[in-house]
mmCIF file of C-alpha atoms in Angstrom:
data_model
loop_
_atom_site.group_PDB
_atom_site.id
_atom_site.type_symbol
_atom_site.label_atom_id
_atom_site.label_comp_id
_atom_site.label_asym_id
_atom_site.label_seq_id
_atom_site.Cartn_x
_atom_site.Cartn_y
_atom_site.Cartn_z
ATOM 1 C CA UNK P 47 33.607 -0.174 -48.282
ATOM 2 C CA UNK P 48 37.231 -0.299 -49.409
ATOM 3 C CA UNK P 49 37.780 2.054 -52.317
ATOM 4 C CA UNK P 50 40.714 1.125 -54.528
ATOM 5 C CA UNK P 51 41.870 4.762 -54.651
ATOM 6 C CA UNK P 52 40.648 6.296 -51.375
ATOM 7 C CA UNK P 53 40.974 3.298 -49.088
ATOM 8 C CA UNK P 54 38.397 2.708 -46.373
ATOM 9 C CA UNK P 55 35.363 4.947 -46.998
ATOM 10 C CA UNK P 56 31.902 5.449 -45.532
ATOM 11 C CA UNK P 57 29.563 5.247 -48.522
ATOM 12 C CA UNK P 58 26.119 5.378 -46.862
ATOM 13 C CA UNK P 59 24.892 6.076 -43.338
ATOM 14 C CA UNK P 60 21.539 6.788 -41.727
ATOM 15 C CA UNK P 61 20.906 9.329 -40.352
ATOM 16 C CA UNK P 62 23.306 11.281 -42.563
ATOM 17 C CA UNK P 63 26.254 12.690 -40.684
ATOM 18 C CA UNK P 64 25.700 10.520 -37.617
ATOM 19 C CA UNK P 65 29.273 9.250 -37.712
ATOM 20 C CA UNK P 66 31.776 12.024 -38.276
ATOM 21 C CA UNK P 67 34.923 11.620 -40.326
ATOM 22 C CA UNK P 68 37.071 11.566 -37.204
ATOM 23 C CA UNK P 69 34.857 8.971 -35.543
ATOM 24 C CA UNK P 70 34.908 6.818 -38.675
ATOM 25 C CA UNK P 71 38.689 7.022 -38.911
ATOM 26 C CA UNK P 72 38.894 5.750 -35.324
ATOM 27 C CA UNK P 73 36.895 2.597 -36.069
ATOM 28 C CA UNK P 74 37.475 2.049 -39.780
ATOM 29 C CA UNK P 75 39.978 -0.740 -39.128
ATOM 30 C CA UNK P 76 37.180 -2.713 -37.472
ATOM 31 C CA UNK P 77 34.473 -1.802 -39.982
ATOM 32 C CA UNK P 78 36.668 -2.756 -42.957
ATOM 33 C CA UNK P 79 39.159 -5.248 -41.518
ATOM 34 C CA UNK P 80 41.676 -7.550 -43.126
ATOM 35 C CA UNK P 81 40.195 -10.416 -45.178
ATOM 36 C CA UNK P 82 41.077 -12.872 -42.408
ATOM 37 C CA UNK P 83 38.452 -11.235 -40.129
ATOM 38 C CA UNK P 84 35.679 -11.037 -42.706
ATOM 39 C CA UNK P 85 32.449 -13.042 -42.824
ATOM 40 C CA UNK P 86 31.861 -12.903 -39.079
ATOM 41 C CA UNK P 87 30.324 -10.552 -36.538
ATOM 42 C CA UNK P 88 32.679 -7.940 -35.103
ATOM 43 C CA UNK P 89 31.673 -5.885 -32.058
ATOM 44 C CA UNK P 90 33.354 -2.715 -30.841
ATOM 45 C CA UNK P 91 32.149 -1.304 -27.528
ATOM 46 C CA UNK P 92 32.861 1.860 -25.605
ATOM 47 C CA UNK P 93 31.052 3.805 -22.891
ATOM 48 C CA UNK P 94 28.657 5.574 -25.256
ATOM 49 C CA UNK P 95 27.800 2.988 -27.924
ATOM 50 C CA UNK P 96 28.310 -0.454 -29.385
ATOM 51 C CA UNK P 97 29.237 -0.857 -33.048
ATOM 52 C CA UNK P 98 28.261 -4.137 -34.716
ATOM 53 C CA UNK P 99 29.472 -4.867 -38.225
ATOM 54 C CA UNK P 100 29.549 -7.818 -40.597
ATOM 55 C CA UNK P 101 32.425 -7.414 -43.075
ATOM 56 C CA UNK P 102 32.441 -9.346 -46.331
ATOM 57 C CA UNK P 103 35.321 -10.137 -48.670
ATOM 58 C CA UNK P 104 34.425 -11.297 -52.186
ATOM 59 C CA UNK P 105 37.310 -12.587 -54.227
ATOM 60 C CA UNK P 106 37.241 -12.571 -58.002
ATOM 61 C CA UNK P 107 39.289 -11.634 -61.049
ATOM 62 C CA UNK P 108 36.625 -9.111 -62.120
ATOM 63 C CA UNK P 109 37.662 -6.745 -59.308
ATOM 64 C CA UNK P 110 40.661 -4.404 -59.560
ATOM 65 C CA UNK P 111 42.491 -5.945 -56.614
ATOM 66 C CA UNK P 112 40.898 -9.357 -57.097
ATOM 67 C CA UNK P 113 38.626 -8.693 -54.097
ATOM 68 C CA UNK P 114 35.674 -6.540 -53.054
ATOM 69 C CA UNK P 115 35.535 -5.506 -49.393
ATOM 70 C CA UNK P 116 32.351 -4.083 -47.867
ATOM 71 C CA UNK P 117 30.504 -4.270 -44.564
ATOM 72 C CA UNK P 118 27.137 -3.423 -43.045
ATOM 73 C CA UNK P 119 27.152 -1.985 -39.527
ATOM 74 C CA UNK P 120 24.747 -0.932 -36.791
ATOM 75 C CA UNK P 121 25.405 1.477 -33.931
ATOM 76 C CA UNK P 122 23.489 0.596 -30.760
ATOM 77 C CA UNK P 123 22.903 2.586 -27.639
ATOM 78 C CA UNK P 124 24.184 1.011 -24.396
ATOM 79 C CA UNK P 125 20.658 0.427 -23.035
ATOM 80 C CA UNK P 126 17.622 -1.242 -24.572
ATOM 81 C CA UNK P 127 13.899 -1.219 -24.021
ATOM 82 C CA UNK P 128 11.912 -4.007 -22.500
ATOM 83 C CA UNK P 129 11.353 -5.646 -25.853
ATOM 84 C CA UNK P 130 15.012 -5.485 -26.857
ATOM 85 C CA UNK P 131 14.502 -3.048 -29.750
ATOM 86 C CA UNK P 132 16.239 0.208 -30.293
ATOM 87 C CA UNK P 133 19.549 -0.415 -28.621
ATOM 88 C CA UNK P 134 21.521 -2.468 -26.194
ATOM 89 C CA UNK P 135 25.048 -3.630 -25.842
ATOM 90 C CA UNK P 136 24.744 -7.033 -24.197
ATOM 91 C CA UNK P 137 25.722 -10.364 -25.679
ATOM 92 C CA UNK P 138 22.098 -11.353 -26.339
ATOM 93 C CA UNK P 139 21.335 -8.074 -28.108
ATOM 94 C CA UNK P 140 24.527 -8.257 -30.161
ATOM 95 C CA UNK P 141 23.635 -11.782 -31.239
ATOM 96 C CA UNK P 142 20.099 -10.740 -32.302
ATOM 97 C CA UNK P 143 21.226 -7.726 -34.334
ATOM 98 C CA UNK P 144 24.184 -9.685 -35.656
ATOM 99 C CA UNK P 145 21.728 -12.147 -37.177
ATOM 100 C CA UNK P 146 20.104 -9.272 -39.099
ATOM 101 C CA UNK P 147 23.476 -8.064 -40.374
ATOM 102 C CA UNK P 148 24.480 -11.566 -41.458
ATOM 103 C CA UNK P 149 21.272 -12.148 -43.413
ATOM 104 C CA UNK P 150 21.460 -8.725 -45.071
ATOM 105 C CA UNK P 151 25.060 -9.303 -46.144
ATOM 106 C CA UNK P 152 24.181 -12.750 -47.455
ATOM 107 C CA UNK P 153 21.482 -11.221 -49.660
ATOM 108 C CA UNK P 154 23.814 -8.470 -50.873
ATOM 109 C CA UNK P 155 26.562 -10.990 -51.560
ATOM 110 C CA UNK P 156 24.222 -13.159 -53.644
ATOM 111 C CA UNK P 157 23.061 -10.165 -55.684
ATOM 112 C CA UNK P 158 26.627 -8.965 -56.174
ATOM 113 C CA UNK P 159 27.686 -12.352 -57.512
ATOM 114 C CA UNK P 160 24.677 -12.463 -59.813
ATOM 115 C CA UNK P 161 24.143 -8.870 -60.958
ATOM 116 C CA UNK P 162 27.167 -6.954 -59.589
ATOM 117 C CA UNK P 163 24.798 -4.844 -57.533
ATOM 118 C CA UNK P 164 27.535 -3.334 -55.333
ATOM 119 C CA UNK P 165 30.537 -3.031 -57.605
ATOM 120 C CA UNK P 166 28.891 -1.035 -60.407
ATOM 121 C CA UNK P 167 28.129 2.637 -59.822
ATOM 122 C CA UNK P 168 24.799 2.515 -61.667
ATOM 123 C CA UNK P 169 23.434 -0.263 -59.475
ATOM 124 C CA UNK P 170 24.901 1.070 -56.226
ATOM 125 C CA UNK P 171 22.790 4.211 -56.425
ATOM 126 C CA UNK P 172 19.642 2.115 -56.130
ATOM 127 C CA UNK P 173 20.602 1.054 -52.602
ATOM 128 C CA UNK P 174 20.233 4.481 -50.995
ATOM 129 C CA UNK P 175 16.774 3.619 -49.615
ATOM 130 C CA UNK P 176 17.896 0.482 -47.807
ATOM 131 C CA UNK P 177 19.470 2.043 -44.705
ATOM 132 C CA UNK P 178 16.560 4.402 -43.851
ATOM 133 C CA UNK P 179 14.018 1.612 -44.286
ATOM 134 C CA UNK P 180 16.136 -0.823 -42.288
ATOM 135 C CA UNK P 181 16.653 1.627 -39.429
ATOM 136 C CA UNK P 182 12.977 2.545 -39.265
ATOM 137 C CA UNK P 183 11.820 -1.060 -39.493
ATOM 138 C CA UNK P 184 14.108 -2.338 -36.750
ATOM 139 C CA UNK P 185 13.188 0.520 -34.437
ATOM 140 C CA UNK P 186 9.442 0.413 -34.911
ATOM 141 C CA UNK P 187 8.534 -3.160 -35.846
ATOM 142 C CA UNK P 188 11.618 -5.268 -35.242
ATOM 143 C CA UNK P 189 11.818 -6.122 -38.940
ATOM 144 C CA UNK P 190 11.221 -4.857 -42.460
ATOM 145 C CA UNK P 191 10.894 -5.872 -46.095
ATOM 146 C CA UNK P 192 13.320 -4.141 -48.485
ATOM 147 C CA UNK P 193 13.103 -3.897 -52.262
ATOM 148 C CA UNK P 194 16.665 -4.238 -53.557
ATOM 149 C CA UNK P 195 15.680 -3.788 -57.193
ATOM 150 C CA UNK P 196 12.731 -4.446 -59.452
ATOM 151 C CA UNK P 197 13.069 -8.213 -59.128
ATOM 152 C CA UNK P 198 14.482 -8.837 -55.630
ATOM 153 C CA UNK P 199 13.163 -8.207 -52.129
ATOM 154 C CA UNK P 200 14.754 -8.924 -48.772
ATOM 155 C CA UNK P 201 12.959 -9.699 -45.514
ATOM 156 C CA UNK P 202 14.897 -8.963 -42.327
ATOM 157 C CA UNK P 203 13.544 -9.581 -38.854
ATOM 158 C CA UNK P 204 15.018 -9.593 -35.370
ATOM 159 C CA UNK P 205 14.971 -13.002 -33.718
ATOM 160 C CA UNK P 206 12.774 -13.129 -30.603
ATOM 161 C CA UNK P 207 14.570 -12.187 -27.382
ATOM 162 C CA UNK P 208 15.888 -15.144 -25.387
ATOM 163 C CA UNK P 209 13.564 -16.476 -22.748
ATOM 164 C CA UNK P 210 14.464 -15.682 -19.156
ATOM 165 C CA UNK P 211 15.752 -18.624 -17.142
ATOM 166 C CA UNK P 212 12.968 -20.617 -15.501
ATOM 167 C CA UNK P 213 12.345 -19.732 -11.851
ATOM 168 C CA UNK P 214 13.821 -21.996 -9.253
ATOM 169 C CA UNK P 215 11.463 -24.253 -7.342
ATOM 170 C CA UNK P 216 12.537 -24.223 -3.704
ATOM 171 C CA UNK P 217 11.636 -27.159 -1.477
ATOM 172 C CA UNK P 218 9.691 -25.062 1.036
ATOM 173 C CA UNK P 219 7.370 -23.401 -1.512
ATOM 174 C CA UNK P 220 3.790 -24.587 -1.970
ATOM 175 C CA UNK P 221 2.469 -25.198 -5.524
ATOM 176 C CA UNK P 222 -1.135 -24.261 -6.221
ATOM 177 C CA UNK P 223 -3.122 -25.198 -9.315
ATOM 178 C CA UNK P 224 -4.268 -22.406 -11.610
ATOM 179 C CA UNK P 225 -6.138 -24.787 -13.905
ATOM 180 C CA UNK P 226 -6.534 -28.530 -14.102
ATOM 181 C CA UNK P 227 -5.733 -30.023 -17.528
ATOM 182 C CA UNK P 228 -8.205 -32.404 -19.104
ATOM 183 C CA UNK P 229 -7.467 -36.096 -19.331
ATOM 184 C CA UNK P 230 -6.402 -36.185 -23.024
ATOM 185 C CA UNK P 231 -3.902 -33.380 -22.443
ATOM 186 C CA UNK P 232 -2.434 -34.844 -19.267
ATOM 187 C CA UNK P 233 -2.170 -38.340 -20.759
ATOM 188 C CA UNK P 234 0.742 -37.238 -22.945
ATOM 189 C CA UNK P 235 2.758 -35.825 -20.045
ATOM 190 C CA UNK P 236 5.554 -37.405 -18.077
ATOM 191 C CA UNK P 237 4.574 -39.937 -15.437
ATOM 192 C CA UNK P 238 6.164 -37.905 -12.648
ATOM 193 C CA UNK P 239 4.313 -34.761 -13.724
ATOM 194 C CA UNK P 240 0.980 -36.614 -13.739
ATOM 195 C CA UNK P 241 1.652 -38.142 -10.329
ATOM 196 C CA UNK P 242 2.504 -34.780 -8.786
ATOM 197 C CA UNK P 243 -0.389 -33.055 -10.547
ATOM 198 C CA UNK P 244 -2.923 -35.256 -8.790
ATOM 199 C CA UNK P 245 -1.396 -34.555 -5.379
ATOM 200 C CA UNK P 246 -1.225 -30.747 -5.579
ATOM 201 C CA UNK P 247 -3.670 -29.340 -3.013
ATOM 202 C CA UNK P 248 -2.260 -25.886 -2.281
ATOM 203 C CA UNK P 249 -1.223 -26.969 1.230
ATOM 204 C CA UNK P 250 1.739 -29.311 0.897
ATOM 205 C CA UNK P 251 5.179 -28.019 0.031
ATOM 206 C CA UNK P 252 7.389 -29.312 -2.760
ATOM 207 C CA UNK P 253 9.283 -31.628 -0.421
ATOM 208 C CA UNK P 254 6.038 -32.920 1.114
ATOM 209 C CA UNK P 255 4.600 -33.585 -2.354
ATOM 210 C CA UNK P 256 7.751 -35.469 -3.337
ATOM 211 C CA UNK P 257 7.503 -37.618 -0.220
ATOM 212 C CA UNK P 258 3.784 -38.284 -0.724
ATOM 213 C CA UNK P 259 4.324 -39.334 -4.349
ATOM 214 C CA UNK P 260 7.523 -41.307 -3.673
ATOM 215 C CA UNK P 261 9.504 -39.070 -6.022
ATOM 216 C CA UNK P 262 13.007 -37.733 -5.525
ATOM 217 C CA UNK P 263 12.998 -34.048 -4.595
ATOM 218 C CA UNK P 264 15.212 -32.912 -7.549
ATOM 219 C CA UNK P 265 12.960 -34.800 -9.972
ATOM 220 C CA UNK P 266 9.868 -33.249 -8.395
ATOM 221 C CA UNK P 267 11.412 -29.801 -8.673
ATOM 222 C CA UNK P 268 12.063 -30.289 -12.389
ATOM 223 C CA UNK P 269 8.523 -31.551 -12.984
ATOM 224 C CA UNK P 270 6.961 -28.658 -11.074
ATOM 225 C CA UNK P 271 9.224 -26.223 -12.863
ATOM 226 C CA UNK P 272 7.836 -27.454 -16.181
ATOM 227 C CA UNK P 273 4.279 -26.945 -14.912
ATOM 228 C CA UNK P 274 5.211 -23.487 -13.625
ATOM 229 C CA UNK P 275 6.693 -22.372 -16.949
ATOM 230 C CA UNK P 276 3.652 -23.720 -18.809
ATOM 231 C CA UNK P 277 1.342 -21.701 -16.542
ATOM 232 C CA UNK P 278 -0.502 -24.578 -14.869
ATOM 233 C CA UNK P 279 0.637 -23.813 -11.310
ATOM 234 C CA UNK P 280 1.991 -20.987 -9.203
ATOM 235 C CA UNK P 281 4.280 -21.105 -6.194
ATOM 236 C CA UNK P 282 3.373 -19.505 -2.896
ATOM 237 C CA UNK P 283 4.961 -19.414 0.528
ATOM 238 C CA UNK P 284 3.678 -21.863 3.155
ATOM 239 C CA UNK P 285 0.617 -20.588 4.964
ATOM 240 C CA UNK P 286 0.735 -19.937 8.693
ATOM 241 C CA UNK P 287 -1.495 -17.853 10.918
ATOM 242 C CA UNK P 288 1.612 -16.325 12.472
ATOM 243 C CA UNK P 289 2.749 -14.794 9.166
ATOM 244 C CA UNK P 290 2.363 -11.037 8.756
ATOM 245 C CA UNK P 291 1.339 -9.335 5.528
ATOM 246 C CA UNK P 292 1.002 -5.785 4.215
ATOM 247 C CA UNK P 293 -1.646 -4.513 1.817
ATOM 248 C CA UNK P 294 -0.367 -3.095 -1.483
ATOM 249 C CA UNK P 295 -1.788 -0.302 -3.686
ATOM 250 C CA UNK P 296 -3.200 -2.984 -6.002
ATOM 251 C CA UNK P 297 -5.859 -3.620 -3.373
ATOM 252 C CA UNK P 298 -7.837 -0.761 -4.911
ATOM 253 C CA UNK P 299 -8.640 -3.102 -7.826
ATOM 254 C CA UNK P 300 -11.173 -4.858 -5.620
ATOM 255 C CA UNK P 301 -13.081 -1.611 -5.127
ATOM 256 C CA UNK P 302 -13.847 -1.232 -8.836
ATOM 257 C CA UNK P 303 -17.408 -2.337 -9.503
ATOM 258 C CA UNK P 304 -16.493 -3.693 -12.930
ATOM 259 C CA UNK P 305 -13.303 -5.408 -11.792
ATOM 260 C CA UNK P 306 -13.062 -9.081 -12.701
ATOM 261 C CA UNK P 307 -10.558 -9.532 -9.887
ATOM 262 C CA UNK P 308 -13.316 -8.960 -7.313
ATOM 263 C CA UNK P 309 -15.319 -11.887 -8.737
ATOM 264 C CA UNK P 310 -12.225 -14.048 -8.861
ATOM 265 C CA UNK P 311 -11.425 -13.206 -5.244
ATOM 266 C CA UNK P 312 -14.934 -14.190 -4.108
ATOM 267 C CA UNK P 313 -14.686 -17.552 -5.883
ATOM 268 C CA UNK P 314 -11.147 -18.152 -4.600
ATOM 269 C CA UNK P 315 -12.137 -17.480 -0.976
ATOM 270 C CA UNK P 316 -15.244 -19.706 -1.000
ATOM 271 C CA UNK P 317 -14.875 -22.309 1.785
ATOM 272 C CA UNK P 318 -16.318 -25.125 -0.353
ATOM 273 C CA UNK P 319 -17.908 -25.712 -3.720
ATOM 274 C CA UNK P 320 -21.444 -25.798 -2.315
ATOM 275 C CA UNK P 321 -20.969 -22.829 0.027
ATOM 276 C CA UNK P 322 -22.348 -19.394 -0.919
ATOM 277 C CA UNK P 323 -19.961 -16.819 -2.282
ATOM 278 C CA UNK P 324 -18.610 -14.546 0.447
ATOM 279 C CA UNK P 325 -19.478 -10.878 0.317
ATOM 280 C CA UNK P 326 -16.910 -8.566 -1.196
ATOM 281 C CA UNK P 327 -17.148 -6.371 1.891
ATOM 282 C CA UNK P 328 -15.998 -9.289 4.045
ATOM 283 C CA UNK P 329 -12.940 -9.823 1.841
ATOM 284 C CA UNK P 330 -12.083 -6.134 1.911
ATOM 285 C CA UNK P 331 -12.331 -5.938 5.695
ATOM 286 C CA UNK P 332 -9.978 -8.876 6.092
ATOM 287 C CA UNK P 333 -7.447 -7.682 3.512
ATOM 288 C CA UNK P 334 -7.482 -4.092 4.734
ATOM 289 C CA UNK P 335 -6.721 -5.344 8.231
ATOM 290 C CA UNK P 336 -3.147 -6.100 7.203
ATOM 291 C CA UNK P 337 -1.542 -2.835 8.282
ATOM 292 C CA UNK P 338 0.849 -1.728 11.007
ATOM 293 C CA UNK P 339 -0.360 -2.908 14.389
ATOM 294 C CA UNK P 340 -2.719 -0.381 15.973
ATOM 295 C CA UNK P 341 -0.859 -0.274 19.244
ATOM 296 C CA UNK P 342 2.463 0.542 17.602
ATOM 297 C CA UNK P 343 3.604 3.277 15.271
ATOM 298 C CA UNK P 344 3.885 2.425 11.548
ATOM 299 C CA UNK P 345 7.622 3.036 11.709
ATOM 300 C CA UNK P 346 8.132 0.299 14.280
ATOM 301 C CA UNK P 347 7.969 -2.426 11.645
ATOM 302 C CA UNK P 348 5.286 -4.545 13.380
ATOM 303 C CA UNK P 349 2.520 -5.630 11.042
ATOM 304 C CA UNK P 350 -0.733 -7.496 11.588
ATOM 305 C CA UNK P 351 -0.556 -11.265 11.381
ATOM 306 C CA UNK P 352 -3.214 -13.511 9.851
ATOM 307 C CA UNK P 353 -4.310 -14.618 13.312
ATOM 308 C CA UNK P 354 -4.698 -11.018 14.469
ATOM 309 C CA UNK P 355 -6.687 -10.074 11.368
ATOM 310 C CA UNK P 356 -9.047 -13.019 11.865
ATOM 311 C CA UNK P 357 -9.445 -12.154 15.562
ATOM 312 C CA UNK P 358 -10.336 -8.564 14.634
ATOM 313 C CA UNK P 359 -13.001 -9.731 12.142
ATOM 314 C CA UNK P 360 -14.244 -13.147 13.341
ATOM 315 C CA UNK P 361 -17.521 -13.119 11.425
ATOM 316 C CA UNK P 362 -15.839 -12.289 8.126
ATOM 317 C CA UNK P 363 -13.073 -14.864 8.728
ATOM 318 C CA UNK P 364 -15.649 -17.576 9.395
ATOM 319 C CA UNK P 365 -17.317 -16.978 6.022
ATOM 320 C CA UNK P 366 -14.174 -17.469 3.911
ATOM 321 C CA UNK P 367 -11.319 -19.894 3.427
ATOM 322 C CA UNK P 368 -8.551 -17.777 4.907
ATOM 323 C CA UNK P 369 -5.738 -19.847 3.447
ATOM 324 C CA UNK P 370 -7.104 -19.629 -0.098
ATOM 325 C CA UNK P 371 -7.795 -15.914 0.313
ATOM 326 C CA UNK P 372 -4.201 -15.223 1.371
ATOM 327 C CA UNK P 373 -2.891 -17.373 -1.482
ATOM 328 C CA UNK P 374 -5.021 -15.466 -3.993
ATOM 329 C CA UNK P 375 -4.030 -12.070 -2.579
ATOM 330 C CA UNK P 376 -0.292 -12.750 -2.551
ATOM 331 C CA UNK P 377 -0.218 -14.311 -6.036
ATOM 332 C CA UNK P 378 -2.093 -11.295 -7.483
ATOM 333 C CA UNK P 379 -0.050 -8.670 -5.665
ATOM 334 C CA UNK P 380 -2.811 -7.545 -3.288
ATOM 335 C CA UNK P 381 -0.728 -8.510 -0.258
ATOM 336 C CA UNK P 382 2.991 -8.883 0.294
ATOM 337 C CA UNK P 383 4.691 -10.939 2.965
ATOM 338 C CA UNK P 384 6.407 -9.012 5.745
ATOM 339 C CA UNK P 385 9.378 -10.862 7.194
ATOM 340 C CA UNK P 386 10.584 -10.224 10.718
ATOM 341 C CA UNK P 387 14.330 -10.487 11.183
ATOM 342 C CA UNK P 388 16.467 -9.692 14.211
ATOM 343 C CA UNK P 389 18.559 -6.553 13.964
ATOM 344 C CA UNK P 390 21.458 -5.775 16.243
ATOM 345 C CA UNK P 391 21.084 -2.485 18.110
ATOM 346 C CA UNK P 392 23.533 0.277 17.196
ATOM 347 C CA UNK P 393 26.691 0.331 19.248
ATOM 348 C CA UNK P 394 27.095 3.556 21.182
#
């Protein structure tokens, strides 16, 4: 706050002594700025931290200099966790924490105008518990409820992190249904979405679906993007027997006797609805066949194609729907596509 005798001062901080006197003197002009910069979020960044503050200027004849200047600030680390709590210096993180500072200052301003909570020494001593509770709440829960006095409480909560941008729907990708919505649910959807939904078979690409439904490709991409974000479909690469794949460490999930993924894989690889479920051993033999070609060293970069895996295990391949099995394995991280690209030899 701005003390009428001492100037800019640091009244409360948590943890105590976190900001030294020298460090405060270096940033005090930003923490307690001129009245023209008050009532807005100010951000000061350097290599080690980001300082966010919300300064407030209250004008009134009851104050010595006809104004009361104070601010509430947060010091953030330059990196943040996956949930956005505990630090960060990006624009999104500054906006989220800035919202907390704005709401807290609005509450303090209202109580100052009503009860002079900040300008009187007797009332100011009651605020010593706010900073520890606020720091702990934001770190652990992303929000907290503070008791300002016997008759006022304040609820502060971080806004949810912004959603990531929706994935792009390329024309060559193949949409596959994860679940089919019931008729009452689908009846409220866009006409283009409903038309494309009935044509999705897990074989045709986005451009082929658009042509089959007489829909422009950009419009089909937007409709499929909405279904993808809502979790109704997933996008896979086009299936071809010439494609090569590599097994991932997640393949061990199929070996667990209690794994639900094994049951899902057996249902996904069933050739038809009335066909018997394939044996788990048949699925494992096919999926484990995707490794470096036997005749070449693993460092050569040549991996087994779908055609080669089916030729090595013809009986197992005949009992499953190979295309659906590959789609299930790639979408669940059991297999990854191996791309072959030409590389120029080193020049001697």
